[in-house]
């Protein structure tokens, strides 16, 4: 696999020169300044690409070329947005950047409730707490019918939490779930937006009546429309699994398990329609056997996120060390190393440690924590290579 790193552009405090020193070969990035739905110009793509190359690295993967909401819920502007998406893809193809990660999650990309969940050793990880999430949904968002989506036990815990939660903690919960984790991934809400909860409610409304089957149909429609451009330019699309891999906030989620992946791969059965194998997202679902899924889908995997989770009682989960957890990364390295020598891989998130917490990095995207994970994965790769030689 090719060792890649998610880098957030020229203003990222983690510089390309730093990355070369730790063995990074390829960069995963996006034109973060271009608003969602606008065309990525060839000039802007080439400018960023040469900047990356001037540091002895290459632009391996786009993460993400975001799919606008109206494409996902099939709004009247859908075809126009797909045409723009195709122009961006063609421009990427002309510039030679040919692996494109995206997701098809309505309204909200990945979800965490705690950005600094402490480990006994003094470092911290991202965490998902079902009670706190249900609190956000039922007591802050006050979504109609939300209670029906949680067990009696969780609802009882929500009541208890309501007795002790402070206004500041409520603010932090909103900030973690719909602001801090979203803006930097070109999501719908950005830091500084006033009334994020109001914006969020309006976004959810757009999906009234959008069932799982309709969302699937909209994904099929989008993929079928862009495949000719992907074929012409040799672009591999790779959808990121839903994180966490289960329905949330009354929204359907359609890339959550083996059957879902099988479905979208065969709905548009084209080698350019592929998967980002995100072991972290998939391992957060107790229903997923991550190693079996990797074996099954390796040939349609164009990009790998190596990260691991532990699932805890109540449906809570924690981002585990790269050496343990349900992701079984050593097994995945064995599978993907055999599949394709230059398959791009990034370690995804890392722990926050050794001063990372003071640097203002995007949640999960620490320097020391990710560097440690890169070292661990490099070790796995070297050992697996020797064993397989
Ligand atoms: C979070 C990321 C996701 C991912 C997008 C891909 O850390 O893994 O935001 O980039 O879902 O479109």
CSV table of C-alpha atoms and ligand atoms in Angstrom, one decimal:
chain,number,residue,atom,x,y,z
A,1,UNK,CA,0.0,0.0,0.0
A,2,UNK,CA,1.0,3.6,-0.5
A,3,UNK,CA,1.3,5.5,2.8
A,4,UNK,CA,-0.8,8.6,2.5
A,5,UNK,CA,-1.9,11.3,5.0
A,6,UNK,CA,-4.9,13.7,5.0
A,7,UNK,CA,-3.5,17.2,4.8
A,8,UNK,CA,-5.8,20.2,4.8
A,9,UNK,CA,-4.0,22.5,2.4
A,10,UNK,CA,-1.5,25.2,2.5
A,11,UNK,CA,-2.7,26.6,5.8
A,12,UNK,CA,-2.4,23.2,7.6
A,13,UNK,CA,0.0,23.5,10.6
A,14,UNK,CA,1.3,20.1,9.7
A,15,UNK,CA,3.5,20.9,6.7
A,16,UNK,CA,4.4,18.7,3.7
A,17,UNK,CA,8.1,18.9,4.8
A,18,UNK,CA,7.1,17.4,8.1
A,19,UNK,CA,5.2,14.6,6.4
A,20,UNK,CA,8.1,13.6,4.2
A,21,UNK,CA,10.2,13.0,7.3
A,22,UNK,CA,7.8,10.4,8.7
A,23,UNK,CA,7.6,8.3,5.5
A,24,UNK,CA,4.4,9.7,4.0
A,25,UNK,CA,4.4,9.1,0.2
A,26,UNK,CA,1.1,10.5,-1.0
A,27,UNK,CA,-1.3,13.3,0.0
A,28,UNK,CA,-5.0,13.1,0.5
A,29,UNK,CA,-6.6,16.5,0.2
A,30,UNK,CA,-9.3,18.6,-1.4
A,31,UNK,CA,-9.9,22.1,-2.6
A,32,UNK,CA,-11.4,23.0,0.8
A,33,UNK,CA,-12.0,26.6,-0.2
A,34,UNK,CA,-14.3,25.8,-3.0
A,35,UNK,CA,-18.0,25.8,-1.8
A,36,UNK,CA,-19.9,22.6,-1.9
A,37,UNK,CA,-21.5,22.2,-5.4
A,38,UNK,CA,-19.1,24.6,-7.2
A,39,UNK,CA,-16.8,23.4,-10.0
A,40,UNK,CA,-13.1,22.6,-9.2
A,41,UNK,CA,-11.2,24.5,-11.9
A,42,UNK,CA,-8.3,22.8,-13.7
A,43,UNK,CA,-6.1,25.7,-12.7
A,44,UNK,CA,-6.8,25.4,-9.0
A,45,UNK,CA,-6.3,21.7,-9.1
A,46,UNK,CA,-3.0,22.0,-11.0
A,47,UNK,CA,-1.8,24.7,-8.6
A,48,UNK,CA,-2.3,22.5,-5.5
A,49,UNK,CA,-0.9,19.5,-7.3
A,50,UNK,CA,2.4,21.3,-8.2
A,51,UNK,CA,2.7,22.6,-4.7
A,52,UNK,CA,2.5,19.0,-3.3
A,53,UNK,CA,4.9,17.8,-6.0
A,54,UNK,CA,7.4,20.5,-5.2
A,55,UNK,CA,7.7,18.8,-1.8
A,56,UNK,CA,8.6,15.4,-3.3
A,57,UNK,CA,5.1,14.0,-2.7
A,58,UNK,CA,2.1,13.3,-4.9
A,59,UNK,CA,-1.6,14.1,-4.7
A,60,UNK,CA,-2.9,10.5,-4.4
A,61,UNK,CA,-6.5,10.9,-3.4
A,62,UNK,CA,-9.2,13.5,-3.3
A,63,UNK,CA,-11.1,13.4,0.0
A,64,UNK,CA,-13.7,14.6,-0.6
A,65,UNK,CA,-15.4,15.9,-3.7
A,66,UNK,CA,-18.6,16.5,-1.8
A,67,UNK,CA,-21.9,15.4,-3.1
A,68,UNK,CA,-24.5,18.2,-2.6
A,69,UNK,CA,-27.6,17.5,-0.6
A,70,UNK,CA,-29.9,18.1,-3.6
A,71,UNK,CA,-28.2,15.2,-5.4
A,72,UNK,CA,-28.8,13.0,-2.3
A,73,UNK,CA,-32.5,13.9,-1.9
A,74,UNK,CA,-33.1,14.4,-5.6
A,75,UNK,CA,-34.0,18.1,-5.5
A,76,UNK,CA,-34.9,20.1,-8.7
A,77,UNK,CA,-31.3,21.2,-9.1
A,78,UNK,CA,-29.9,17.7,-9.0
A,79,UNK,CA,-29.0,17.3,-12.7
A,80,UNK,CA,-27.3,20.7,-12.8
A,81,UNK,CA,-25.2,19.8,-9.8
A,82,UNK,CA,-24.3,16.4,-11.3
A,83,UNK,CA,-23.2,18.2,-14.5
A,84,UNK,CA,-20.9,20.4,-12.3
A,85,UNK,CA,-19.6,17.4,-10.5
A,86,UNK,CA,-18.7,15.8,-13.8
A,87,UNK,CA,-16.8,18.9,-14.9
A,88,UNK,CA,-14.8,18.7,-11.6
A,89,UNK,CA,-14.1,15.1,-12.2
A,90,UNK,CA,-13.0,15.7,-15.7
A,91,UNK,CA,-10.6,18.5,-14.5
A,92,UNK,CA,-9.2,16.1,-11.9
A,93,UNK,CA,-8.7,13.5,-14.6
A,94,UNK,CA,-6.9,16.0,-16.9
A,95,UNK,CA,-4.6,16.9,-14.0
A,96,UNK,CA,-4.0,13.2,-13.3
A,97,UNK,CA,-5.6,13.0,-9.8
A,98,UNK,CA,-7.6,9.8,-10.2
A,99,UNK,CA,-8.9,8.5,-6.9
A,100,UNK,CA,-11.9,10.3,-5.6
A,101,UNK,CA,-13.5,9.7,-2.2
A,102,UNK,CA,-17.0,10.9,-1.4
A,103,UNK,CA,-19.8,9.9,0.9
A,104,UNK,CA,-23.6,9.6,0.5
A,105,UNK,CA,-24.6,10.4,4.1
A,106,UNK,CA,-27.6,12.8,4.3
A,107,UNK,CA,-27.1,16.0,6.2
A,108,UNK,CA,-24.4,14.9,8.6
A,109,UNK,CA,-21.1,13.3,7.8
A,110,UNK,CA,-19.3,11.4,10.6
A,111,UNK,CA,-20.7,11.6,14.2
A,112,UNK,CA,-18.9,11.8,17.5
A,113,UNK,CA,-20.2,13.1,20.9
A,114,UNK,CA,-16.9,13.4,22.7
A,115,UNK,CA,-13.7,14.8,21.0
A,116,UNK,CA,-11.4,14.3,24.0
A,117,UNK,CA,-12.4,11.0,25.7
A,118,UNK,CA,-9.5,10.3,28.1
A,119,UNK,CA,-7.4,7.2,28.2
A,120,UNK,CA,-5.7,6.3,31.5
A,121,UNK,CA,-2.3,7.1,30.0
A,122,UNK,CA,-3.2,10.8,29.5
A,123,UNK,CA,-3.9,10.7,25.8
A,124,UNK,CA,-7.5,11.0,24.4
A,125,UNK,CA,-9.6,9.6,21.6
A,126,UNK,CA,-12.8,10.4,19.8
A,127,UNK,CA,-15.9,8.7,21.3
A,128,UNK,CA,-19.5,8.1,20.6
A,129,UNK,CA,-21.9,7.9,23.5
A,130,UNK,CA,-25.4,6.8,22.7
A,131,UNK,CA,-27.0,8.5,25.7
A,132,UNK,CA,-25.4,11.9,24.9
A,133,UNK,CA,-26.4,11.5,21.3
A,134,UNK,CA,-30.0,10.6,22.3
A,135,UNK,CA,-29.9,13.7,24.6
A,136,UNK,CA,-28.9,15.9,21.6
A,137,UNK,CA,-31.7,14.3,19.4
A,138,UNK,CA,-34.5,14.3,21.9
A,139,UNK,CA,-33.8,17.3,24.2
A,140,UNK,CA,-31.8,19.8,22.1
A,141,UNK,CA,-32.9,19.1,18.6
A,142,UNK,CA,-36.3,18.0,19.8
A,143,UNK,CA,-36.9,15.9,16.7
A,144,UNK,CA,-40.4,14.8,16.3
A,145,UNK,CA,-40.8,11.1,17.1
A,146,UNK,CA,-37.1,10.8,18.1
A,147,UNK,CA,-37.9,8.8,21.3
A,148,UNK,CA,-39.0,5.9,19.2
A,149,UNK,CA,-35.5,5.4,18.0
A,150,UNK,CA,-34.0,4.7,21.4
A,151,UNK,CA,-34.4,1.9,24.0
A,152,UNK,CA,-36.2,2.5,27.3
A,153,UNK,CA,-32.8,2.1,29.0
A,154,UNK,CA,-31.2,4.9,27.0
A,155,UNK,CA,-34.2,7.2,27.4
A,156,UNK,CA,-34.0,6.6,31.2
A,157,UNK,CA,-30.3,7.6,31.1
A,158,UNK,CA,-31.2,10.7,29.0
A,159,UNK,CA,-33.6,11.7,31.8
A,160,UNK,CA,-30.9,11.3,34.4
A,161,UNK,CA,-28.4,13.3,32.3
A,162,UNK,CA,-31.0,16.1,32.0
A,163,UNK,CA,-30.9,16.5,35.8
A,164,UNK,CA,-27.2,17.2,35.8
A,165,UNK,CA,-26.1,18.6,32.4
A,166,UNK,CA,-24.9,22.2,32.4
A,167,UNK,CA,-25.6,24.8,29.7
A,168,UNK,CA,-21.9,24.7,28.8
A,169,UNK,CA,-22.0,20.9,28.4
A,170,UNK,CA,-25.0,21.2,26.2
A,171,UNK,CA,-23.2,23.8,24.1
A,172,UNK,CA,-20.2,21.4,23.8
A,173,UNK,CA,-22.4,18.6,22.7
A,174,UNK,CA,-23.9,20.7,19.9
A,175,UNK,CA,-20.4,21.9,19.0
A,176,UNK,CA,-19.0,18.3,18.8
A,177,UNK,CA,-21.9,16.7,16.9
A,178,UNK,CA,-22.8,19.3,14.3
A,179,UNK,CA,-20.1,21.9,14.2
A,180,UNK,CA,-16.5,20.9,14.9
A,181,UNK,CA,-16.7,17.6,13.1
A,182,UNK,CA,-18.5,19.0,10.1
A,183,UNK,CA,-17.2,22.3,8.8
A,184,UNK,CA,-13.7,21.1,8.0
A,185,UNK,CA,-15.0,18.2,5.9
A,186,UNK,CA,-16.9,20.7,3.7
A,187,UNK,CA,-20.0,19.8,5.6
A,188,UNK,CA,-23.1,21.9,6.1
A,189,UNK,CA,-22.3,23.8,9.2
A,190,UNK,CA,-19.2,25.8,9.9
A,191,UNK,CA,-17.7,27.3,13.0
A,192,UNK,CA,-19.1,30.7,13.6
A,193,UNK,CA,-22.5,29.9,12.2
A,194,UNK,CA,-25.1,31.4,14.5
A,195,UNK,CA,-27.9,29.0,15.4
A,196,UNK,CA,-26.3,25.7,14.2
A,197,UNK,CA,-29.3,23.8,15.6
A,198,UNK,CA,-31.8,25.9,13.5
A,199,UNK,CA,-29.7,25.3,10.3
A,200,UNK,CA,-29.5,21.6,11.2
A,201,UNK,CA,-33.3,21.3,11.6
A,202,UNK,CA,-33.9,22.9,8.2
A,203,UNK,CA,-31.4,20.5,6.6
A,204,UNK,CA,-33.2,17.5,8.1
A,205,UNK,CA,-36.5,18.8,6.8
A,206,UNK,CA,-35.2,18.4,3.2
A,207,UNK,CA,-35.2,14.6,3.8
A,208,UNK,CA,-38.8,14.3,4.8
A,209,UNK,CA,-40.2,11.3,2.9
A,210,UNK,CA,-36.8,10.1,1.7
A,211,UNK,CA,-36.7,6.4,2.6
A,212,UNK,CA,-33.8,4.1,2.4
A,213,UNK,CA,-35.0,2.8,-1.0
A,214,UNK,CA,-35.3,6.3,-2.4
A,215,UNK,CA,-31.8,7.2,-1.1
A,216,UNK,CA,-30.5,4.1,-2.8
A,217,UNK,CA,-32.1,5.0,-6.0
A,218,UNK,CA,-30.6,8.5,-5.8
A,219,UNK,CA,-27.1,7.0,-5.3
A,220,UNK,CA,-27.6,4.7,-8.2
A,221,UNK,CA,-28.7,7.6,-10.4
A,222,UNK,CA,-25.7,9.7,-9.4
A,223,UNK,CA,-23.2,6.9,-10.0
A,224,UNK,CA,-24.7,5.9,-13.3
A,225,UNK,CA,-24.5,9.6,-14.4
A,226,UNK,CA,-20.9,10.1,-13.6
A,227,UNK,CA,-19.5,6.7,-14.8
A,228,UNK,CA,-18.9,7.8,-18.4
A,229,UNK,CA,-16.6,10.6,-17.2
A,230,UNK,CA,-14.8,8.2,-14.8
A,231,UNK,CA,-14.3,5.8,-17.7
A,232,UNK,CA,-13.0,8.5,-20.0
A,233,UNK,CA,-10.4,9.8,-17.5
A,234,UNK,CA,-9.7,6.6,-15.6
A,235,UNK,CA,-11.1,7.9,-12.3
A,236,UNK,CA,-11.9,5.6,-9.5
A,237,UNK,CA,-14.7,6.7,-7.3
A,238,UNK,CA,-14.7,5.3,-3.7
A,239,UNK,CA,-17.6,5.9,-1.4
A,240,UNK,CA,-16.8,6.3,2.3
A,241,UNK,CA,-18.9,4.1,4.5
A,242,UNK,CA,-21.4,5.7,6.8
A,243,UNK,CA,-19.9,6.6,10.2
A,244,UNK,CA,-21.3,5.3,12.4
A,245,UNK,CA,-22.8,2.5,10.3
A,246,UNK,CA,-26.4,2.7,11.4
A,247,UNK,CA,-29.4,5.1,10.8
A,248,UNK,CA,-29.3,8.3,12.8
A,249,UNK,CA,-31.7,11.2,13.4
A,250,UNK,CA,-34.4,9.6,11.4
A,251,UNK,CA,-32.2,9.7,8.3
A,252,UNK,CA,-31.5,6.6,6.2
A,253,UNK,CA,-27.9,5.4,5.9
A,254,UNK,CA,-27.1,3.1,3.0
A,255,UNK,CA,-23.4,2.2,3.2
A,256,UNK,CA,-23.4,0.4,6.6
A,257,UNK,CA,-22.8,-3.3,6.1
A,258,UNK,CA,-21.9,-6.1,3.7
A,259,UNK,CA,-25.3,-6.2,2.0
A,260,UNK,CA,-25.3,-2.4,1.4
A,261,UNK,CA,-21.8,-2.5,-0.1
A,262,UNK,CA,-22.8,-5.5,-2.3
A,263,UNK,CA,-25.9,-3.5,-3.4
A,264,UNK,CA,-24.2,-0.3,-4.6
A,265,UNK,CA,-21.3,-2.2,-6.3
A,266,UNK,CA,-23.8,-4.3,-8.3
A,267,UNK,CA,-26.3,-1.5,-8.8
A,268,UNK,CA,-23.7,0.2,-11.0
A,269,UNK,CA,-21.4,-2.7,-11.8
A,270,UNK,CA,-18.4,-0.8,-13.1
A,271,UNK,CA,-14.8,-1.2,-11.8
A,272,UNK,CA,-14.7,2.6,-11.4
A,273,UNK,CA,-17.5,2.4,-8.9
A,274,UNK,CA,-15.6,1.4,-5.8
A,275,UNK,CA,-15.2,1.6,-2.0
A,276,UNK,CA,-13.1,3.4,0.5
A,277,UNK,CA,-12.5,0.6,3.0
A,278,UNK,CA,-12.8,2.6,6.2
A,279,UNK,CA,-12.0,0.0,8.9
A,280,UNK,CA,-12.8,2.5,11.6
A,281,UNK,CA,-16.3,3.3,10.4
A,282,UNK,CA,-17.1,-0.4,9.7
A,283,UNK,CA,-15.7,-1.6,13.0
A,284,UNK,CA,-18.0,0.7,14.9
A,285,UNK,CA,-20.9,-1.5,13.9
A,286,UNK,CA,-21.2,-4.7,15.9
A,287,UNK,CA,-22.9,-6.3,12.9
A,288,UNK,CA,-19.8,-6.0,10.7
A,289,UNK,CA,-17.0,-8.6,10.4
A,290,UNK,CA,-14.4,-6.3,9.1
A,291,UNK,CA,-11.9,-8.9,8.0
A,292,UNK,CA,-14.4,-10.9,6.0
A,293,UNK,CA,-15.6,-7.7,4.4
A,294,UNK,CA,-12.1,-6.7,3.4
A,295,UNK,CA,-11.5,-10.1,1.7
A,296,UNK,CA,-14.8,-9.9,-0.1
A,297,UNK,CA,-14.5,-6.3,-1.3
A,298,UNK,CA,-10.7,-5.9,-1.8
A,299,UNK,CA,-10.9,-6.0,-5.6
A,300,UNK,CA,-13.3,-3.0,-5.6
A,301,UNK,CA,-11.4,-1.1,-2.9
A,302,UNK,CA,-9.6,1.9,-4.3
A,303,UNK,CA,-8.6,3.6,-1.0
A,304,UNK,CA,-8.1,2.3,2.6
A,305,UNK,CA,-8.6,4.0,5.9
A,306,UNK,CA,-6.8,1.9,8.6
A,307,UNK,CA,-8.3,2.6,12.0
A,308,UNK,CA,-10.0,0.5,14.7
A,309,UNK,CA,-12.9,0.8,17.1
A,310,UNK,CA,-14.1,-1.1,20.2
A,311,UNK,CA,-17.9,-1.4,20.5
A,312,UNK,CA,-19.1,-1.0,24.1
A,313,UNK,CA,-22.4,-1.5,25.9
A,314,UNK,CA,-25.4,0.7,24.8
A,315,UNK,CA,-23.9,1.0,21.2
A,316,UNK,CA,-21.2,3.4,22.5
A,317,UNK,CA,-17.9,3.1,20.7
A,318,UNK,CA,-14.4,4.3,21.2
A,319,UNK,CA,-11.6,4.8,18.6
A,320,UNK,CA,-9.1,2.2,19.7
A,321,UNK,CA,-5.4,2.0,19.3
A,322,UNK,CA,-4.3,0.9,15.8
A,323,UNK,CA,-2.9,-2.3,17.4
A,324,UNK,CA,-6.2,-3.6,18.9
A,325,UNK,CA,-9.9,-3.5,18.5
A,326,UNK,CA,-12.5,-4.8,16.0
A,327,UNK,CA,-10.6,-3.4,13.0
A,328,UNK,CA,-8.0,-6.2,13.1
A,329,UNK,CA,-5.6,-4.1,11.2
A,330,UNK,CA,-2.8,-6.7,10.8
A,331,UNK,CA,-5.3,-9.0,9.0
A,332,UNK,CA,-6.4,-6.1,6.8
A,333,UNK,CA,-2.8,-5.2,5.9
A,334,UNK,CA,-2.3,-8.9,4.8
A,335,UNK,CA,-5.3,-8.7,2.6
A,336,UNK,CA,-4.7,-5.2,1.0
A,337,UNK,CA,-0.9,-5.6,0.6
A,338,UNK,CA,-1.6,-8.7,-1.6
A,339,UNK,CA,-4.3,-6.9,-3.5
A,340,UNK,CA,-2.4,-4.0,-4.9
A,341,UNK,CA,1.1,-2.7,-4.0
A,342,UNK,CA,0.2,1.0,-4.5
A,343,UNK,CA,-3.3,1.0,-3.0
A,344,UNK,CA,-3.5,4.3,-1.2
A,345,UNK,CA,-3.9,4.0,2.6
A,346,UNK,CA,-4.1,6.5,5.4
A,347,UNK,CA,-4.2,5.8,9.1
A,348,UNK,CA,-7.3,8.1,9.4
A,349,UNK,CA,-7.6,9.5,12.9
A,350,UNK,CA,-5.1,9.2,15.7
A,351,UNK,CA,-5.1,9.9,19.4
A,352,UNK,CA,-4.6,13.4,20.8
A,353,UNK,CA,-1.3,13.3,22.7
A,354,UNK,CA,1.9,15.0,23.7
A,355,UNK,CA,0.7,18.6,23.1
A,356,UNK,CA,-1.6,17.9,20.1
A,357,UNK,CA,-4.5,19.3,22.2
A,358,UNK,CA,-3.0,22.8,22.2
A,359,UNK,CA,-2.5,23.0,18.4
A,360,UNK,CA,-6.1,23.5,17.3
A,361,UNK,CA,-6.0,20.5,14.9
A,362,UNK,CA,-9.3,19.2,13.4
A,363,UNK,CA,-10.8,16.6,15.6
A,364,UNK,CA,-9.1,13.2,15.1
A,365,UNK,CA,-6.4,14.8,12.9
A,366,UNK,CA,-3.6,15.1,15.4
A,367,UNK,CA,0.0,15.1,14.5
A,368,UNK,CA,1.7,13.0,17.2
A,369,UNK,CA,-1.2,10.5,17.5
A,370,UNK,CA,-1.4,10.0,13.7
A,371,UNK,CA,2.4,9.8,13.5
A,372,UNK,CA,2.4,7.0,16.1
A,373,UNK,CA,-0.3,5.2,14.1
A,374,UNK,CA,1.7,5.6,10.9
A,375,UNK,CA,4.7,4.0,12.6
A,376,UNK,CA,2.6,1.2,13.8
A,377,UNK,CA,1.1,0.5,10.4
A,378,UNK,CA,4.6,0.8,8.7
A,379,UNK,CA,5.7,-1.9,11.1
A,380,UNK,CA,2.7,-4.1,10.2
A,381,UNK,CA,3.4,-3.7,6.5
A,382,UNK,CA,7.1,-4.6,6.9
A,383,UNK,CA,6.3,-7.7,8.9
A,384,UNK,CA,3.5,-8.8,6.6
A,385,UNK,CA,5.8,-8.2,3.5
A,386,UNK,CA,8.5,-10.4,5.0
A,387,UNK,CA,6.0,-13.1,5.9
A,388,UNK,CA,4.4,-13.1,2.5
A,389,UNK,CA,7.7,-12.9,0.5
B,1,LIG,C1,-13.8,11.9,9.0
B,1,LIG,C2,-13.8,11.4,7.6
B,1,LIG,C3,-15.0,11.7,6.8
B,1,LIG,C4,-14.8,11.4,5.3
B,1,LIG,C5,-15.9,11.7,4.4
B,1,LIG,C6,-15.6,11.2,3.0
B,1,LIG,O1,-12.8,11.9,9.6
B,1,LIG,O2,-13.4,10.1,7.5
B,1,LIG,O3,-15.4,13.0,7.0
B,1,LIG,O4,-13.7,12.2,4.9
B,1,LIG,O5,-17.1,11.1,4.9
B,1,LIG,O6,-16.5,11.8,2.2
